[in-house]
Backbone as a ProteinNet text record, in pm:
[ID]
protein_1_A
[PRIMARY]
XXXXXXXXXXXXXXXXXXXXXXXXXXXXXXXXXXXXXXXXXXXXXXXXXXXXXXXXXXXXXXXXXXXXXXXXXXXXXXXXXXXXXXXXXXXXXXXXXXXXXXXXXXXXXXXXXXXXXXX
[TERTIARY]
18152.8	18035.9	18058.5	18197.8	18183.8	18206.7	18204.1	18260.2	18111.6	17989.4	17840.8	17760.9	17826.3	17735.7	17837.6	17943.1	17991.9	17924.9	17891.7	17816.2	17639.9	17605.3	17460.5	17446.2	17545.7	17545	17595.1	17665.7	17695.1	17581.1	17524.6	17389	17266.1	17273.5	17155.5	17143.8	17249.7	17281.8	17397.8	17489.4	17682.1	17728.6	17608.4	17679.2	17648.7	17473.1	17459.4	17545.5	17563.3	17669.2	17783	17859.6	17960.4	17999.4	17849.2	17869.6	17831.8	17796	17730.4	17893.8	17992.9	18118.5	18203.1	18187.1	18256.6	18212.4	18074.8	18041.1	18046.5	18064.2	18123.8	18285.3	18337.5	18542.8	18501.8	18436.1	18492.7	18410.3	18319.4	18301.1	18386.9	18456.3	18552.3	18659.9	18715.7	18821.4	18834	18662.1	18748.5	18817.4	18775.2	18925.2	18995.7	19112.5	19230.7	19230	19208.8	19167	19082.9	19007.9	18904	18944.7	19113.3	19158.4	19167.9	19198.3	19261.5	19142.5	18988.4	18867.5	18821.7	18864.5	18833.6	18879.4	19006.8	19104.6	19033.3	18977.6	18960.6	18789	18728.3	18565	18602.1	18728.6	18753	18766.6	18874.5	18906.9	18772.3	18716.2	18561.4	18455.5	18495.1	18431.9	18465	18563.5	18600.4	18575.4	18526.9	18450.2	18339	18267.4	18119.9	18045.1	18124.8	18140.1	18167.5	18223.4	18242.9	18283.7	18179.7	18254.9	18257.3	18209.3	18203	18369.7	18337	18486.7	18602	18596.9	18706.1	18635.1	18717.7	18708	18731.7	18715.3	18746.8	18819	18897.3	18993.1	18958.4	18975.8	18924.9	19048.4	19135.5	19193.9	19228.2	19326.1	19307.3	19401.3	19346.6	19466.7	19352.8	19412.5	19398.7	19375.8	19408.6	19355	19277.5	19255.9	19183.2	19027.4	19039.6	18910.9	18814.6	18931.4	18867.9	18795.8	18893.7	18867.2	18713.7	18678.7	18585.4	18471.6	18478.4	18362.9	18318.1	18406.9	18332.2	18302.1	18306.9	18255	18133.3	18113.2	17954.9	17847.1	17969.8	17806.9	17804.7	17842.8	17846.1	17816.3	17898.6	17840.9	17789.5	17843.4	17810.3	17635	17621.4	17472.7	17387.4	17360.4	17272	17335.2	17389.8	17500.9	17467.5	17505	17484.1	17326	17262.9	17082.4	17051.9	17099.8	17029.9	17054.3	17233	17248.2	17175.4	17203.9	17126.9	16956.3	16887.5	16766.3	16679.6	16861.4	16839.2	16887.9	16957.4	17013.8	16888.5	16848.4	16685.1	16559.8	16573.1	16456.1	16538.6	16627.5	16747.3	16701.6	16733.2	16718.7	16585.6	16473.5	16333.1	16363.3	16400.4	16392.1	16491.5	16466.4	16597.1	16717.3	16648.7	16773.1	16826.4	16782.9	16824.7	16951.5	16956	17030.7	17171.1	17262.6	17411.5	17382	17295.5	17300.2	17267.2	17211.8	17168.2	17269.4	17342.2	17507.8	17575.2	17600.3	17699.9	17656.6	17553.4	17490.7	17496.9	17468.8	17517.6	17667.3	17747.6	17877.8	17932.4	17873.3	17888.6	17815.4	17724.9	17674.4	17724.5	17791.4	17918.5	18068.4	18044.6	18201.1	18141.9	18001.8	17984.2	18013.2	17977.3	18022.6	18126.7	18238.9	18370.3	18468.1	18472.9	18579.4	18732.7	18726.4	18893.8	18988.6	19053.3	19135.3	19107.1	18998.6	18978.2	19028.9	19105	19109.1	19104.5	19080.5	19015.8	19141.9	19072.5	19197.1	19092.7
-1732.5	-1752.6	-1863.3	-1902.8	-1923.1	-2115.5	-2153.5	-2301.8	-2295.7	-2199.7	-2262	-2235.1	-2137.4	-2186.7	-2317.7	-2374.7	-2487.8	-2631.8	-2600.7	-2716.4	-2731.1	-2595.6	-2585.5	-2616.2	-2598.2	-2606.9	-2758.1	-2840	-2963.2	-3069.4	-3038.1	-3075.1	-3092.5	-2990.9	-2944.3	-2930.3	-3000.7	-3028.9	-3004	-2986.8	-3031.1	-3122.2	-3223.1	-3386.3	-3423.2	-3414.3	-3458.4	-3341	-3244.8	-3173.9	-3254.9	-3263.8	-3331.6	-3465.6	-3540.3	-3670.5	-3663.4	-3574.2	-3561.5	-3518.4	-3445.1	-3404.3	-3536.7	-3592.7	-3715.2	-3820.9	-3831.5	-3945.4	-3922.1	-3760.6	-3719	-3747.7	-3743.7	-3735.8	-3949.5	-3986.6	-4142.5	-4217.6	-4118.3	-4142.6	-4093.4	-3973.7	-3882	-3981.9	-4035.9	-4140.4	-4234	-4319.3	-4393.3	-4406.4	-4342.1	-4311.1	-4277	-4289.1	-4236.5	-4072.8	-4034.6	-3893.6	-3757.7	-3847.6	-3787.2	-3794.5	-3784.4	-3808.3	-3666.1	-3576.4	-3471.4	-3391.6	-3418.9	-3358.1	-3467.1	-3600.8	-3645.8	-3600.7	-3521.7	-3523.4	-3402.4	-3295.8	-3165	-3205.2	-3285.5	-3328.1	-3312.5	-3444.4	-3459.6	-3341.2	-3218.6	-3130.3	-3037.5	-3030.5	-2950.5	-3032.2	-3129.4	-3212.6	-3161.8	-3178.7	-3095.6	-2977.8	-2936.2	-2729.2	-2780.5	-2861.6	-2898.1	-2935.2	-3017	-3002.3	-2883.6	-2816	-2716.5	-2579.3	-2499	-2414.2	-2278.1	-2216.2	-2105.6	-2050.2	-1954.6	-1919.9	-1945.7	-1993.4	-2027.7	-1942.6	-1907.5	-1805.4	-1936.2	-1895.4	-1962.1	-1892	-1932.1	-1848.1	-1903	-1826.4	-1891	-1869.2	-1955	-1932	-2001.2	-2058.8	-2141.4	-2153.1	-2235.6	-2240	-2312.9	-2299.4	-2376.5	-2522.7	-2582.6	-2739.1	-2746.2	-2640.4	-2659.8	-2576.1	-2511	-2487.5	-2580.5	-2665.2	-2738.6	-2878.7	-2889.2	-3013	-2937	-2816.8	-2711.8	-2753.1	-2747.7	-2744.3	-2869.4	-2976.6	-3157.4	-3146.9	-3078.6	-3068.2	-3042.9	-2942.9	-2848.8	-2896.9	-2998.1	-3090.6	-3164.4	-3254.3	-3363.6	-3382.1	-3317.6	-3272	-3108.9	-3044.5	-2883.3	-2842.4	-2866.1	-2784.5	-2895.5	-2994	-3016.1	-2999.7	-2948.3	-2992.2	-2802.1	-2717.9	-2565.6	-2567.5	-2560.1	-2590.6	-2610.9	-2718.9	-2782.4	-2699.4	-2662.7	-2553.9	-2403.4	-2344.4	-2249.4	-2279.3	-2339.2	-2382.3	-2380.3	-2442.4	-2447.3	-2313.7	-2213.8	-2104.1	-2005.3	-2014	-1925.8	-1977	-2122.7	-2123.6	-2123.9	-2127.9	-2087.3	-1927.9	-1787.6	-1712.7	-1601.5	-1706.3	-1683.9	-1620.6	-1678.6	-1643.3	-1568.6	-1528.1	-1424.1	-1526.2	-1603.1	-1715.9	-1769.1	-1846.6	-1878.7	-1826.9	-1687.3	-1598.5	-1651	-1656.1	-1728.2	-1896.8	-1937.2	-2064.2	-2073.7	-2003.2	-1994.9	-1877.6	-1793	-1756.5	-1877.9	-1964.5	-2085.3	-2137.9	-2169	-2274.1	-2164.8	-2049.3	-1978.9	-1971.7	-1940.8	-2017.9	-2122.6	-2235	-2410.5	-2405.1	-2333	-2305.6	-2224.7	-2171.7	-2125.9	-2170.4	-2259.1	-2315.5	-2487.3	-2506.6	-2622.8	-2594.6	-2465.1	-2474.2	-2474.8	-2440	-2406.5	-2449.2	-2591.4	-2616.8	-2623.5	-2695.7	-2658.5	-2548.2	-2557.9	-2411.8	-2338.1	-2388.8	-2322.6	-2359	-2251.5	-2311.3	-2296.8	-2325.4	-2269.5	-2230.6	-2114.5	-2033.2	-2006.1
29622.2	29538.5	29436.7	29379.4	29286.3	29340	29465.4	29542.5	29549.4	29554.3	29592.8	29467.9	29340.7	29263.4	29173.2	29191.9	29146.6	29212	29314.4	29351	29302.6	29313.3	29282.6	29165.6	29057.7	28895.2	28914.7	28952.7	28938.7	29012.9	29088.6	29148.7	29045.6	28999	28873.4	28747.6	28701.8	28538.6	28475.8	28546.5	28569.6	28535.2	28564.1	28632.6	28474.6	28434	28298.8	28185.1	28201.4	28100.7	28085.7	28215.1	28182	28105.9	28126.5	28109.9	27950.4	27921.2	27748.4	27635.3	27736.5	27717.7	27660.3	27791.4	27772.8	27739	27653.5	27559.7	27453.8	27400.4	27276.8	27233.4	27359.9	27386.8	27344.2	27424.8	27308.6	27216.6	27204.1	27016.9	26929.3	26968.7	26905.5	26878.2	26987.2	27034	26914.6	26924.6	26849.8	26736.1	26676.1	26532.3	26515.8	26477.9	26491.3	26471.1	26316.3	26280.9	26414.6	26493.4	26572.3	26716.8	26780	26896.9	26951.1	26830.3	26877.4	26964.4	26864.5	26915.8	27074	27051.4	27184.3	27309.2	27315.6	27425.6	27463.7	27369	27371.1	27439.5	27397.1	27504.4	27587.3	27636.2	27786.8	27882.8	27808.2	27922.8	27916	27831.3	27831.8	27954.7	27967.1	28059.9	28185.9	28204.8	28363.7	28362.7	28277	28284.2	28292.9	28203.2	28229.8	28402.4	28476.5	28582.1	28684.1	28696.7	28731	28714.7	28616.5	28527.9	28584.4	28759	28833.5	28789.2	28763.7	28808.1	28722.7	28619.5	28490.3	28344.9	28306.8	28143.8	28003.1	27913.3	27792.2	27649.6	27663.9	27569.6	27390.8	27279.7	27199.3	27110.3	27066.1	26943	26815.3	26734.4	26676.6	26547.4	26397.8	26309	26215.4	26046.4	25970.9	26013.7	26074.5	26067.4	26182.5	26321.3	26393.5	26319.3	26207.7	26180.9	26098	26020.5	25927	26046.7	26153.8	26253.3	26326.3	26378	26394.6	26296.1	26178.8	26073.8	26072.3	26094.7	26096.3	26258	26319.9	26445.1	26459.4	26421.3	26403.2	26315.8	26199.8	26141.5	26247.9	26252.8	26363.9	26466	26542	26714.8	26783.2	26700.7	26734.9	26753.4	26674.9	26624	26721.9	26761.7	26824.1	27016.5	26985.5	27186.9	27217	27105.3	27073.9	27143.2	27020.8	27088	27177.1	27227.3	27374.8	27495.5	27500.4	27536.1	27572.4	27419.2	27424.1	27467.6	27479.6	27517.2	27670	27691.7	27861.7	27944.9	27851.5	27895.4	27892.9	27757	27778.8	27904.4	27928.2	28027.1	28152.5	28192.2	28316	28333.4	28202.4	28219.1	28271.1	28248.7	28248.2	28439.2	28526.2	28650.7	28680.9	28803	28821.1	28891.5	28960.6	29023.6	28927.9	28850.1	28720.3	28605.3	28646.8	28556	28509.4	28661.1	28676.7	28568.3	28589.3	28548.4	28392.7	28356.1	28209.6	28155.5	28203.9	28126.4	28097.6	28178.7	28195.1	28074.8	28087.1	27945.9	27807.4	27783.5	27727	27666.6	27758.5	27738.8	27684.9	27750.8	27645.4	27543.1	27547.4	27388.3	27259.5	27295	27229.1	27210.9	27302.6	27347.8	27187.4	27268.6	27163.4	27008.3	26938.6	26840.7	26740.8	26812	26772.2	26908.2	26935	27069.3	27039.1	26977.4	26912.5	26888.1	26943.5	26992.9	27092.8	27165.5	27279.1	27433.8	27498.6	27595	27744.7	27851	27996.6	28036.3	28106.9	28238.4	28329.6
[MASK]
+++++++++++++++++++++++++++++++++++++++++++++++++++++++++++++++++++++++++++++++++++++++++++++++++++++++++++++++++++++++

């Protein structure tokens, strides 16, 4: 299940998740201060792409929360939304359901990414 809804989810708004991942990872980039949050887009990027079947672990520290809080002004709160947005009209159908958890997920994952990490 999880090799056909990875393709069906990368078919159908995977491809632009991911690519929204990784235009955040090198704006992040370019400053020195903002590498640690770029590297952390990137591997969110390869979940954005294909996220059937992988968990998200959440943990963290003093400097990953303070790096967390310039996140959530910055990039969190509108990447969160859009998310959550597309998870409620995903959920409206019953086919829909699997696909609007996922976005559910990155919508949570968008607000606090740092320290988090896929298994």
């Amino acid at each position: 299940m999880s090799i056909i809804g990875n393709i069906l989810w990368f078919l159908l708004g995977g491809f632009v998740s991911g690519i929204i991942w990784t235009f955040y990872g090198i704006i992040w980039c370019i400053t020195i201060v903002g590498i640690p949050v770029g590297v952390q887009c990137f591997k969110f990027a390869g979940l954005a792409f294909f996220p059937f079947g992988k968990e998200i672990v959440y943990g963290g520290g003093t400097l990953k929360l303070l790096l967390n809080i310039i996140w959530l002004i910055t990039s969190g709160i509108p990447m969160a939304l859009a998310y959550a947005a597309w998870g409620l009209v995903l959920c409206i159908t019953v086919i829909g359901v699997p696909f609007g958890l996922q976005f559910f997920k990155f919508a949570k994952l968008a607000l606090m990414p740092l320290g988090a990490e896929v298994h």
